[in-house]
Structure formats: C-alpha cells, structure tokens
XYZ file of C-alpha atoms in Angstrom:
586
model
C 0.000 0.000 0.000
C 1.339 3.387 -1.001
C 2.191 5.584 1.916
C 3.375 9.168 1.853
C 6.063 10.351 4.190
C 5.664 13.636 5.977
C 9.004 14.993 4.837
C 8.499 13.973 1.222
C 7.507 16.775 -1.140
C 5.291 14.782 -3.509
C 4.612 11.072 -3.564
C 4.946 10.453 -7.306
C 3.661 6.887 -6.965
C 0.354 8.210 -5.648
C 0.288 10.945 -8.305
C 0.902 8.326 -10.985
C -2.019 6.253 -9.673
C -4.296 9.301 -9.774
C -3.220 10.044 -13.353
C -4.215 6.525 -14.461
C -7.827 7.676 -14.064
C -7.262 10.237 -16.871
C -6.761 7.529 -19.523
C -10.331 7.717 -20.867
C -9.898 11.506 -21.218
C -6.433 11.743 -22.816
C -7.445 14.363 -25.378
C -8.773 16.690 -22.676
C -5.650 16.045 -20.574
C -3.311 16.990 -23.427
C -5.383 20.045 -24.370
C -5.311 21.258 -20.750
C -1.549 20.842 -20.613
C -1.157 22.626 -23.975
C -3.199 25.643 -22.840
C -1.314 25.744 -19.538
C 2.013 25.826 -21.426
C 0.710 28.421 -23.892
C -0.269 30.717 -21.005
C 3.283 30.550 -19.650
C 4.609 32.048 -22.913
C 1.901 34.668 -23.512
C 2.240 36.616 -20.254
C 6.039 37.352 -20.484
C 5.534 38.846 -23.954
C 3.928 41.976 -22.479
C 7.004 43.344 -20.614
C 9.117 42.672 -23.712
C 6.744 44.713 -25.915
C 6.455 47.477 -23.293
C 10.265 47.671 -23.129
C 10.432 48.001 -26.918
C 7.606 50.582 -27.037
C 9.110 52.837 -24.345
C 12.615 52.848 -25.827
C 11.574 53.159 -29.484
C 8.185 54.910 -29.659
C 7.928 57.007 -26.456
C 11.523 58.207 -25.832
C 11.695 58.805 -29.574
C 8.041 59.707 -30.228
C 6.288 57.668 -32.914
C 2.511 57.794 -32.311
C 1.615 55.460 -35.191
C 3.955 52.658 -34.128
C 2.991 53.212 -30.489
C -0.670 52.755 -31.418
C 0.237 49.555 -33.298
C 2.163 48.174 -30.280
C -0.811 48.970 -28.032
C -3.117 47.062 -30.384
C -0.740 44.073 -30.305
C -0.720 44.199 -26.476
C -4.516 44.335 -26.459
C -4.676 41.342 -28.801
C -2.321 39.354 -26.560
C -4.508 40.181 -23.543
C -7.645 38.929 -25.342
C -5.835 35.785 -26.496
C -4.574 35.203 -22.958
C -8.110 35.549 -21.587
C -9.505 33.038 -24.107
C -6.709 30.535 -23.462
C -7.168 30.931 -19.689
C -10.910 30.266 -19.997
C -10.300 27.122 -22.061
C -7.637 25.915 -19.643
C -9.760 26.468 -16.502
C -12.847 24.845 -18.049
C -11.035 21.803 -19.465
C -8.919 21.220 -16.340
C -11.979 21.441 -14.082
C -13.985 19.208 -16.464
C -11.187 16.648 -16.348
C -10.941 16.793 -12.547
C -14.680 16.292 -12.080
C -14.784 13.322 -14.459
C -11.791 11.739 -12.735
C -13.368 11.978 -9.283
C -16.690 10.720 -10.683
C -14.929 7.596 -11.945
C -12.849 7.288 -8.783
C -15.854 7.670 -6.489
C -17.713 5.005 -8.486
C -14.719 2.668 -8.195
C -14.398 3.268 -4.443
C -18.113 2.670 -3.837
C -18.096 -0.482 -5.982
C -15.040 -1.647 -4.016
C -16.785 -0.957 -0.694
C -19.802 -3.006 -1.814
C -17.550 -6.078 -2.138
C -15.800 -5.794 1.224
C -16.639 -8.405 3.816
C -18.541 -7.644 6.991
C -15.486 -7.715 9.257
C -14.211 -4.581 7.492
C -17.413 -2.680 8.332
C -17.312 -4.059 11.878
C -13.900 -2.399 12.354
C -14.265 0.782 10.248
C -16.332 3.808 11.384
C -19.064 4.786 8.922
C -18.088 8.460 9.117
C -14.552 7.573 8.036
C -15.837 5.801 4.908
C -18.162 8.732 4.139
C -15.148 11.088 4.316
C -13.143 8.849 1.967
C -15.879 8.616 -0.664
C -16.971 12.275 -0.547
C -14.632 14.982 0.765
C -11.285 13.178 0.317
C -12.111 12.396 -3.299
C -13.284 15.972 -3.838
C -9.794 17.272 -2.988
C -8.383 15.099 -5.793
C -10.226 17.155 -8.446
C -8.117 20.163 -7.404
C -4.992 18.278 -8.528
C -6.138 18.985 -12.097
C -7.960 22.303 -11.829
C -5.623 24.090 -9.395
C -2.611 21.860 -8.795
C -0.610 19.887 -11.338
C -1.256 21.882 -14.537
C -0.861 25.212 -12.759
C 2.471 24.042 -11.330
C 3.684 22.960 -14.785
C 2.524 26.260 -16.293
C 4.009 28.423 -13.548
C 7.353 26.593 -13.681
C 7.518 27.179 -17.429
C 6.511 30.812 -16.960
C 9.278 31.220 -14.383
C 11.838 29.749 -16.818
C 10.603 32.000 -19.665
C 10.624 35.131 -17.453
C 14.147 34.479 -16.143
C 15.377 33.753 -19.689
C 13.914 37.043 -20.961
C 15.442 38.909 -18.028
C 18.920 37.640 -18.894
C 18.254 38.313 -22.572
C 17.282 41.914 -21.783
C 20.149 42.730 -19.341
C 22.189 40.130 -17.445
C 23.314 42.647 -14.804
C 19.767 43.659 -13.901
C 18.820 39.985 -13.997
C 21.506 39.074 -11.451
C 20.427 41.980 -9.228
C 16.863 40.636 -9.355
C 18.082 37.233 -8.131
C 19.636 38.505 -4.878
C 16.555 37.591 -2.808
C 15.992 34.191 -4.486
C 18.160 32.060 -2.082
C 16.164 33.391 0.890
C 12.934 32.690 -0.987
C 13.997 29.104 -1.761
C 14.756 28.456 1.924
C 11.378 29.909 2.951
C 9.590 27.831 0.297
C 11.281 24.593 1.426
C 10.281 25.307 5.051
C 6.724 26.093 3.975
C 6.303 22.933 1.836
C 7.624 20.655 4.574
C 5.359 22.005 7.292
C 2.215 22.504 5.251
C 2.240 18.809 4.207
C 2.079 17.681 7.842
C -0.568 20.328 8.559
C -2.766 19.099 5.713
C -2.476 15.509 6.911
C -3.718 16.643 10.323
C -6.580 18.558 8.682
C -7.789 15.497 6.735
C -7.488 13.338 9.857
C -9.591 15.741 11.929
C -12.180 16.101 9.137
C -12.562 12.311 9.219
C -12.838 12.302 13.030
C -15.510 14.990 13.119
C -17.504 13.281 10.333
C -17.339 9.971 12.203
C -18.473 11.541 15.476
C -21.387 13.453 13.916
C -22.522 10.425 11.881
C -22.549 8.081 14.876
C -24.238 10.491 17.245
C -26.963 11.638 14.870
C -27.808 7.973 14.203
C -27.814 7.333 17.957
C -29.544 10.587 18.958
C -32.464 8.767 20.597
C -30.013 7.001 22.929
C -28.345 10.323 23.814
C -31.705 11.894 24.696
C -33.069 8.821 26.497
C -30.131 8.913 28.926
C -30.075 12.718 29.119
C -26.480 12.903 27.822
C -26.844 15.984 25.606
C -24.429 18.097 27.666
C -21.706 15.459 27.958
C -21.935 14.579 24.251
C -21.711 18.275 23.379
C -18.528 18.535 25.448
C -17.046 15.625 23.476
C -18.021 17.354 20.252
C -16.413 20.586 21.421
C -13.117 18.744 22.025
C -13.159 17.169 18.552
C -14.236 20.471 17.006
C -11.364 22.238 18.784
C -8.843 19.746 17.371
C -10.341 20.385 13.934
C -9.903 24.144 14.455
C -6.323 23.713 15.713
C -5.378 21.661 12.646
C -6.753 24.333 10.310
C -5.139 27.198 12.227
C -1.800 25.412 11.992
C -2.006 25.474 8.203
C -3.196 29.107 8.286
C -0.119 29.992 10.389
C 2.275 28.716 7.715
C 0.403 30.676 5.056
C 0.478 33.791 7.249
C 4.256 33.563 7.603
C 5.151 32.568 4.048
C 3.180 35.038 1.929
C 4.359 38.212 3.738
C 7.955 36.925 3.336
C 7.382 36.564 -0.417
C 5.923 40.082 -0.628
C 8.863 41.583 1.300
C 11.407 39.796 -0.905
C 9.534 40.915 -4.031
C 9.556 44.529 -2.817
C 13.284 44.188 -1.956
C 14.086 43.000 -5.487
C 12.111 45.864 -7.048
C 13.910 48.352 -4.757
C 17.308 46.982 -5.770
C 16.387 47.178 -9.472
C 15.150 50.778 -9.184
C 18.301 51.753 -7.268
C 20.748 49.972 -9.573
C 18.880 50.699 -12.827
C 18.203 54.323 -11.887
C 21.896 54.871 -11.070
C 22.842 53.311 -14.420
C 20.411 55.551 -16.379
C 21.577 58.711 -14.563
C 25.242 57.862 -15.138
C 24.570 57.147 -18.800
C 25.346 53.436 -18.699
C 23.708 50.979 -21.101
C 20.442 50.566 -19.139
C 17.389 52.133 -20.752
C 14.165 53.387 -19.198
C 12.244 50.716 -21.095
C 14.438 47.988 -19.621
C 13.938 49.368 -16.107
C 10.150 49.377 -16.530
C 10.267 45.902 -18.082
C 12.313 44.549 -15.176
C 9.821 45.864 -12.630
C 7.133 43.913 -14.512
C 9.433 40.878 -14.816
C 10.010 40.812 -11.061
C 6.274 40.817 -10.446
C 5.986 37.977 -12.955
C 8.885 36.097 -11.362
C 7.627 36.285 -7.775
C 4.022 35.638 -8.706
C 4.794 32.142 -10.105
C 6.946 31.400 -7.046
C 4.093 32.447 -4.768
C 1.624 30.568 -6.964
C 3.867 27.507 -6.965
C 3.874 27.377 -3.182
C 0.113 27.851 -3.039
C -0.624 25.373 -5.832
C 1.855 22.952 -4.348
C -0.297 22.977 -1.218
C -3.408 22.271 -3.290
C -1.523 19.408 -4.914
C -0.415 18.176 -1.481
C -4.000 18.275 -0.226
C -5.054 16.235 -3.244
C -2.186 13.782 -2.708
C -3.085 13.394 0.980
C -6.723 12.842 -0.026
C -5.717 10.306 -2.677
C -3.552 8.438 -0.154
C -6.570 7.981 2.107
C -8.795 6.954 -0.828
C -6.240 4.436 -2.105
C -6.032 2.919 1.375
C -9.666 1.914 0.890
C -9.048 0.705 -2.667
C -6.000 -1.267 -1.517
C -7.992 -3.035 1.175
C -8.313 -6.639 0.040
C -10.775 -7.798 2.695
C -12.997 -9.694 0.291
C -14.940 -12.916 0.570
C -13.219 -15.141 -1.993
C -15.454 -15.832 -4.977
C -13.712 -18.723 -6.705
C -16.704 -21.046 -6.920
C -18.009 -22.123 -10.296
C -21.250 -23.884 -9.342
C -24.423 -22.056 -10.358
C -27.870 -23.540 -9.834
C -31.096 -22.054 -11.080
C -32.865 -23.646 -8.145
C -31.914 -25.742 -5.119
C -33.739 -28.281 -2.978
C -32.557 -26.789 0.330
C -30.679 -29.557 2.153
C -28.218 -27.911 4.586
C -25.432 -29.617 6.501
C -22.745 -28.247 8.859
C -19.706 -30.492 9.427
C -17.270 -29.732 12.280
C -17.558 -25.987 11.699
C -15.248 -23.711 13.680
C -15.627 -19.955 13.385
C -14.148 -16.886 15.097
C -14.619 -13.197 14.325
C -11.087 -12.491 15.534
C -8.020 -14.685 15.928
C -8.947 -17.937 17.692
C -11.653 -16.588 19.978
C -13.973 -19.342 18.775
C -17.674 -18.499 18.549
C -18.561 -21.839 16.981
C -16.593 -24.871 18.146
C -16.831 -27.903 15.870
C -20.527 -27.442 15.124
C -22.310 -30.256 13.228
C -25.987 -30.653 12.305
C -28.203 -31.292 9.302
C -31.445 -29.813 7.949
C -33.460 -31.673 5.344
C -35.054 -29.751 2.477
C -38.357 -28.125 3.287
C -37.930 -28.657 7.033
C -38.194 -26.080 9.772
C -35.191 -25.660 12.095
C -35.181 -23.455 15.208
C -32.057 -22.177 16.939
C -32.409 -21.231 20.598
C -29.965 -20.339 23.337
C -28.739 -17.504 25.499
C -27.354 -14.276 24.052
C -23.845 -14.816 22.681
C -24.283 -18.564 22.248
C -23.540 -18.288 18.497
C -27.011 -18.444 16.905
C -26.614 -15.406 14.624
C -23.096 -16.514 13.682
C -24.538 -19.805 12.387
C -26.658 -17.991 9.820
C -24.039 -15.334 9.006
C -21.647 -18.001 7.774
C -24.303 -19.833 5.746
C -24.550 -17.047 3.171
C -20.814 -16.282 3.593
C -21.053 -12.851 5.152
C -18.162 -14.225 7.204
C -15.751 -17.059 6.346
C -15.368 -20.134 8.536
C -11.862 -21.095 9.638
C -12.402 -24.858 9.795
C -14.985 -27.402 8.691
C -17.470 -27.441 5.823
C -21.010 -26.298 5.073
C -23.017 -28.022 2.342
C -26.160 -27.066 0.449
C -27.593 -29.939 -1.566
C -24.274 -31.723 -1.109
C -22.239 -28.840 -2.591
C -19.782 -27.025 -0.323
C -20.886 -23.383 -0.143
C -17.438 -22.115 -1.235
C -17.918 -24.037 -4.485
C -20.973 -21.917 -5.317
C -20.567 -18.636 -7.136
C -21.148 -16.097 -4.338
C -24.022 -14.234 -6.032
C -25.726 -17.541 -6.879
C -25.392 -18.787 -3.295
C -26.975 -15.643 -1.839
C -29.707 -15.718 -4.476
C -31.141 -18.863 -2.825
C -30.930 -17.579 0.784
C -33.019 -14.773 2.264
C -32.848 -13.244 5.746
C -35.386 -11.311 7.816
C -33.294 -9.547 10.454
C -34.278 -8.362 13.904
C -33.125 -4.814 13.107
C -34.589 -3.925 9.705
C -32.937 -1.247 7.585
C -35.134 0.768 5.230
C -33.892 3.429 2.841
C -35.345 6.930 2.731
C -37.604 6.084 -0.189
C -41.102 4.755 -0.916
C -42.494 1.502 0.467
C -42.522 0.054 -3.061
C -38.853 0.916 -3.695
C -37.868 -0.530 -0.319
C -39.625 -3.778 -1.238
C -38.250 -4.228 -4.763
C -34.877 -2.610 -3.860
C -34.821 -0.885 -7.271
C -35.046 -4.224 -9.116
C -36.697 -3.354 -12.442
C -37.592 -7.008 -13.034
C -40.088 -6.986 -10.152
C -43.436 -5.578 -11.222
C -45.836 -3.660 -8.986
C -48.565 -6.239 -9.572
C -46.302 -8.999 -8.203
C -45.608 -6.952 -5.072
C -49.293 -6.323 -4.409
C -50.204 -9.978 -4.944
C -47.410 -11.102 -2.591
C -48.557 -8.601 0.048
C -52.090 -9.956 -0.154
C -50.813 -13.539 0.150
C -49.039 -12.862 3.437
C -51.754 -10.541 4.724
C -50.052 -7.144 4.881
C -51.669 -5.412 1.884
C -54.297 -3.716 4.062
C -51.631 -2.412 6.429
C -49.685 -0.850 3.532
C -52.811 0.670 1.991
C -53.670 2.251 5.372
C -50.537 4.428 5.058
C -50.805 7.828 3.296
C -50.089 7.063 -0.349
C -50.082 3.299 0.183
C -47.149 1.706 -1.630
C -45.862 5.198 -2.551
C -45.590 6.271 1.092
C -42.054 7.594 1.674
C -40.524 6.332 4.901
C -37.922 8.443 6.701
C -34.230 7.638 6.931
C -33.816 4.048 8.204
C -37.648 3.812 8.166
C -38.079 5.889 11.336
C -41.655 6.868 10.402
C -42.709 3.207 10.788
C -42.831 1.136 13.947
C -40.396 -1.726 14.483
C -43.113 -4.235 13.692
C -44.133 -2.415 10.517
C -40.537 -2.312 9.306
C -40.253 -6.051 9.892
C -43.415 -6.664 7.881
C -41.906 -4.731 4.944
C -38.702 -6.784 5.279
C -40.771 -9.970 5.399
C -42.530 -9.050 2.165
C -39.375 -8.196 0.218
C -37.879 -11.547 1.239
C -41.026 -13.528 0.414
C -41.276 -11.828 -2.977
C -37.900 -13.267 -4.033
C -39.046 -16.846 -3.390
C -35.849 -18.175 -1.735
C -35.399 -21.891 -1.052
C -33.724 -21.179 2.303
C -35.466 -18.702 4.567
C -33.845 -17.331 7.728
C -35.763 -15.457 10.422
C -33.306 -13.846 12.835
C -35.501 -13.127 15.869
C -37.902 -11.538 13.396
C -40.816 -11.503 15.834
C -38.964 -10.438 18.970
C -40.014 -6.776 18.780
C -43.448 -7.166 17.261
C -46.758 -6.613 19.020
C -49.239 -9.450 19.357
C -51.420 -8.318 16.434
C -48.456 -8.040 14.048
C -47.035 -11.333 15.310
C -50.328 -13.027 14.551
C -50.114 -11.758 10.949
C -46.628 -13.216 10.600
C -47.414 -16.495 12.332
C -50.472 -16.970 10.140
C -48.256 -16.488 7.068
C -45.369 -18.675 8.219
C -47.093 -21.973 7.470
C -47.701 -20.968 3.862
C -44.326 -19.258 3.398
C -42.448 -22.260 4.757
C -44.015 -24.680 2.282
C -41.274 -26.050 0.023
C -38.608 -24.024 1.839
C -35.925 -24.842 4.354
C -36.631 -22.419 7.189
C -34.198 -21.491 9.969
C -35.659 -19.518 12.860
C -33.694 -17.800 15.617
C -36.037 -17.011 18.464
C -36.051 -15.978 22.105
C -39.788 -16.556 22.393
C -39.910 -20.332 22.574
C -43.677 -20.257 22.025
C -43.049 -19.281 18.384
C -41.029 -22.378 17.532
C -42.877 -25.240 19.266
C -44.042 -26.584 15.892
C -40.551 -26.657 14.359
C -39.389 -29.953 12.890
C -36.146 -29.701 14.817
C -34.844 -27.419 17.571
C -31.155 -26.915 18.341
C -30.194 -25.559 21.737
C -26.871 -23.749 21.198
C -24.527 -23.101 24.093
C -20.922 -21.836 23.836
C -20.816 -22.525 20.111
C -21.880 -26.159 20.263
C -25.159 -28.101 20.058
C -26.142 -28.893 23.635
C -29.540 -30.420 22.872
C -31.499 -31.182 19.709
C -34.851 -32.643 18.768
C -38.485 -31.639 18.378
C -40.244 -29.615 21.069
C -41.881 -32.743 22.423
C -38.602 -34.685 22.494
C -36.739 -31.868 24.246
C -39.463 -31.478 26.863
C -39.185 -35.190 27.663
C -35.450 -35.199 28.406
C -35.729 -32.680 31.263
C -32.737 -30.690 30.023
C -31.924 -27.016 29.652
C -34.509 -26.453 26.906
C -37.309 -27.574 29.207
C -35.926 -25.339 31.926
C -35.906 -22.320 29.571
C -39.405 -23.075 28.255
C -40.841 -23.566 31.747
C -39.201 -20.366 32.976
C -40.623 -18.295 30.078
C -44.154 -19.562 30.620
C -44.002 -19.154 34.381
C -42.967 -15.514 33.859
C -45.745 -15.074 31.314
C -48.287 -16.486 33.761
C-alpha cells in the first residue's frame, strides 16, 4: 500500500495512480496541458513589448507605431483571456470526471468488502473517503498539477527574458531568491504535515457526527446531551487547531514573499536608476520591463507554493482513498457452481468460526437440515445463533470445517448464486429513505408492482400498507423511522417472500413485534415455509414449538437437539428455559 512520508515533497507513486484515471480523457488532458504551457509564454511577452515601445516609440516619439504596439498588447490580452478560460474549463472538467470515476470505483469496491471490514471501520470515516477526500483530488487537475507545470515554465521563460534583456539587472533581481527558496522549502515541509492533520480531523468529526446523529435517541433517552456536546467541542477544537496550523504557515510565508519581491524591485530601481543617470547601457524601457518581470517572477513562485499545497492536499486525499481501494478484505469468490434452483438440504460439518483470531464463537458445530424442514435455533445471548446464519450465506468465512447445500460445499458456489437462494429477515430492519414500493423491490426493475401487491395480499399485509398515506408510494424516513419496528419487519418480510428463496432465515424476526403483528406473521409462516428450508432464531420459545427440529446452542456447540416434544421429555436445559418463560408469562 502506497504511503506518503511527511518529509516527502510529492509522492509520485500516488500521483501516478491518480493520473491513471485520466486515460479515458487523454485528449482533454493533453489540451489542458497545452493551454497551460501556452499561457506561460503569452504573459512574459507583455514586458518585452512594453520595453520596446518605451525605448523606441515614447523616448523617440512615434505615435503610429505606439498605437500599433498597443493594439498588439490588447490582442495578446484577449488571447490570454480566451486561453485561460479554455484551460480552466477543461482542467476542471477533467478533474470532475476523474473523481466521478474514482468515487464510483471506491463505492463499488466498498460493496464487495466483507462484513469484518465494516465491523472495524467507522461509517463516518468511509463517508469522508468517498466524498470529501475524493473531492480534494479534483483540485490536482484544476488548481494543482497543470498550474504548477505552467508556472514553472513561466518562471523559466521570465528568467530567460530577463537575462536576454540585461544580465546585470537579472543578477540583481536574483539577490533575494536564495532566501525565498529556503522559505519555500520550510513552507512545503510544514504545510504537508498540517494538511495531513486537517484530513485526519475532518474524518474524526464526520465519524463523530454520523454516529451520534444515528444514535440521537439514545443520547436523549439517557439525558447525555451536555456530555456529548462537550465531546463534540473537544473534537471540534482539534479540527480548528489543525486548520489554524495550516493558516499559520500561510500567514508567515506570503508576507515573506511580498517583502522579498519589494526588496528585489527596490534593488532594481536603485541599480537601474543609477545606471540611467550615469549614462550606462540601461534604458528606461528595460527598467520598466524589469519591474514587470520581477512581479511575474515572484508571482509564479508564490503561486507555486500555493498550488503545491493544493496538490499536497489532493495527494493526501488520494492516499486515504487508495487505502480503501487497496484493502483486500474480500470474501473469496472462486466457486463455479451455479444452480437455477436448489432443494434446500443444509449440513454443517465440524464448523469452527471466530470473528477475531482464535476466539472461537462456533466450536466444531455439526448438524443437518433436510429440504423443506423447519429448524429453530435457541440459546442464550452470545451462544452463536446469529453466527450460524451469518456463515451460511458467507457474510463471514469459517476457519475450519465445511457447510453443504444440496451436497455442494458453499465455497464451491458462485457467491451471487449462493446468496440468491438464501433470504434473511433480520431483527433490526434497515429501510432506505424512499417509498415503500422501492424498499420492497430494492430498485429491481424485473419486479413488477402487480407482483408486489399480490405477494402482500398472500401474506396478509396489503391492508396495512394501503392504510398508510399514499399506500405503496408512502415515503418512509431515513432508516424507516416513520414506521414502527413491527411495521418495518413486515416490509422486510414481504421483500424476502417476494424473491421466493429456497432457504429462509428469520433472525428473531418476531422479537419486537406486538401481538397483532405477530399473529399476521405467524399466520403467514405456514404458507411461506411450504417447500422451503426455514431457519428460525427465536427468544420466544412459544413461536417455535411446531418446528421440525430445535437446536439448543450453548458456547458454540449443540447442547440439545430434537423436536419440542422430544426436548421437553429429556428434562434438560430447553425444558428449563421453556418452563421459565411460561411461568414468567403467567
């Protein structure tokens, strides 16, 4: 993974990677560079013409030729304006297209990352990478790289013309340059570190705001508004400090450049004026031209430092973006088996699984589910129930053992094909800020509205949806906050049922639902389960008494298994849990 070093001026490896995104737009890239180079030659022509006009048509009056020179100068100004417009437009166009492609690549990359990456990476950090960090990369083209190339060329052209005009005045103009080079080196070194701090604090503040807005109900429930605001103030202060640090370096550097520029002009006026008075070979036109040349010489140097910082900001942003792109935390997709349909036989053989290192969640787990059967997983919190289903559709990879569907090891399936046959109704349902219909079909154009309505009627939730303002067009809030927990689960249930999976997983899907809503789901379960292998995770044991098989999971292993009747007869832990729940209920 490419890493920039704080003391390094520009990481050319990172810059090279950014430039690879310009390949589809080579013509625009070359045109931008051409106009940038052309600008560097047009501007220095003006002092040269002014020098010639003063010495030849003002000192020795020639109104006609003077008028002609003025027209030429005016033409150069118009040409310069047109070229500058074309350069700015094309460079910005290129930058925006590059970050559009880069943002699409980053988002597509994020979609493929496995769940452990999202478990360990703050959401706000990823938002910063895909939005603001990428945005800084566009400035590499519009305000950074091409400007630096153009200004460097302009500096070379200006210095060359100065020596061509008068080498003595040119040397006098260079007296302050060593000091300027030292100041520039100091500025570049420190501003790089400052910009890295700025991007870091931007990420931190985005992460904090994202997490706490999502969890605002928790903050208010526990009356923690004041303490959370104090935390925000600390993060906000670090953000301010990072920015002020960069402002400090600007505040020191630019006045130094202005003082050195004024010093050079003063030396030229003193030396050139003395030479004119004493009748040496310096002309008034040359003196005026050199004053303009000095402005043109220091302006690129000042611009270079400023544009270098823009480039650095883009490089720092690209480093953070490429860290995401270089993350190879993928679920391997090397399987070749694709089945249009499956029967639904599921078998776990000596499965061992840990989220981290060898802190085993599942410890040599083995069991079998026959096609079309109903399996219930019960046990205390942390026993490993949710992990069992998370590894079935390969959200996480097992470390040891094998899992088979219809006799085929799940890693031999093509990943998309495997997940096509498995559907999950989760306890915490996520809905997008969109209409009910769009949340059901998930923007799948192959699913027609008529199919959705028919499916809703089949499982008995059509009337509930139609009772909402706008029915299927009702727009739920972010994460579905305008619906109750039970209503969100009904929507999730419908979008799963609509896809007709052969393996259906209900992850405590009825744990937060009121009795009326639960009755709707329970009434639909018998029909939905027909021809499907159904796995139910439940805390309410009353909901799974009719399951074909029940597994009691404890510490990642199967402690007890059998039907409800069989487990009640053995006087084990299941019976104890069931008796306890019903005694509490009574």
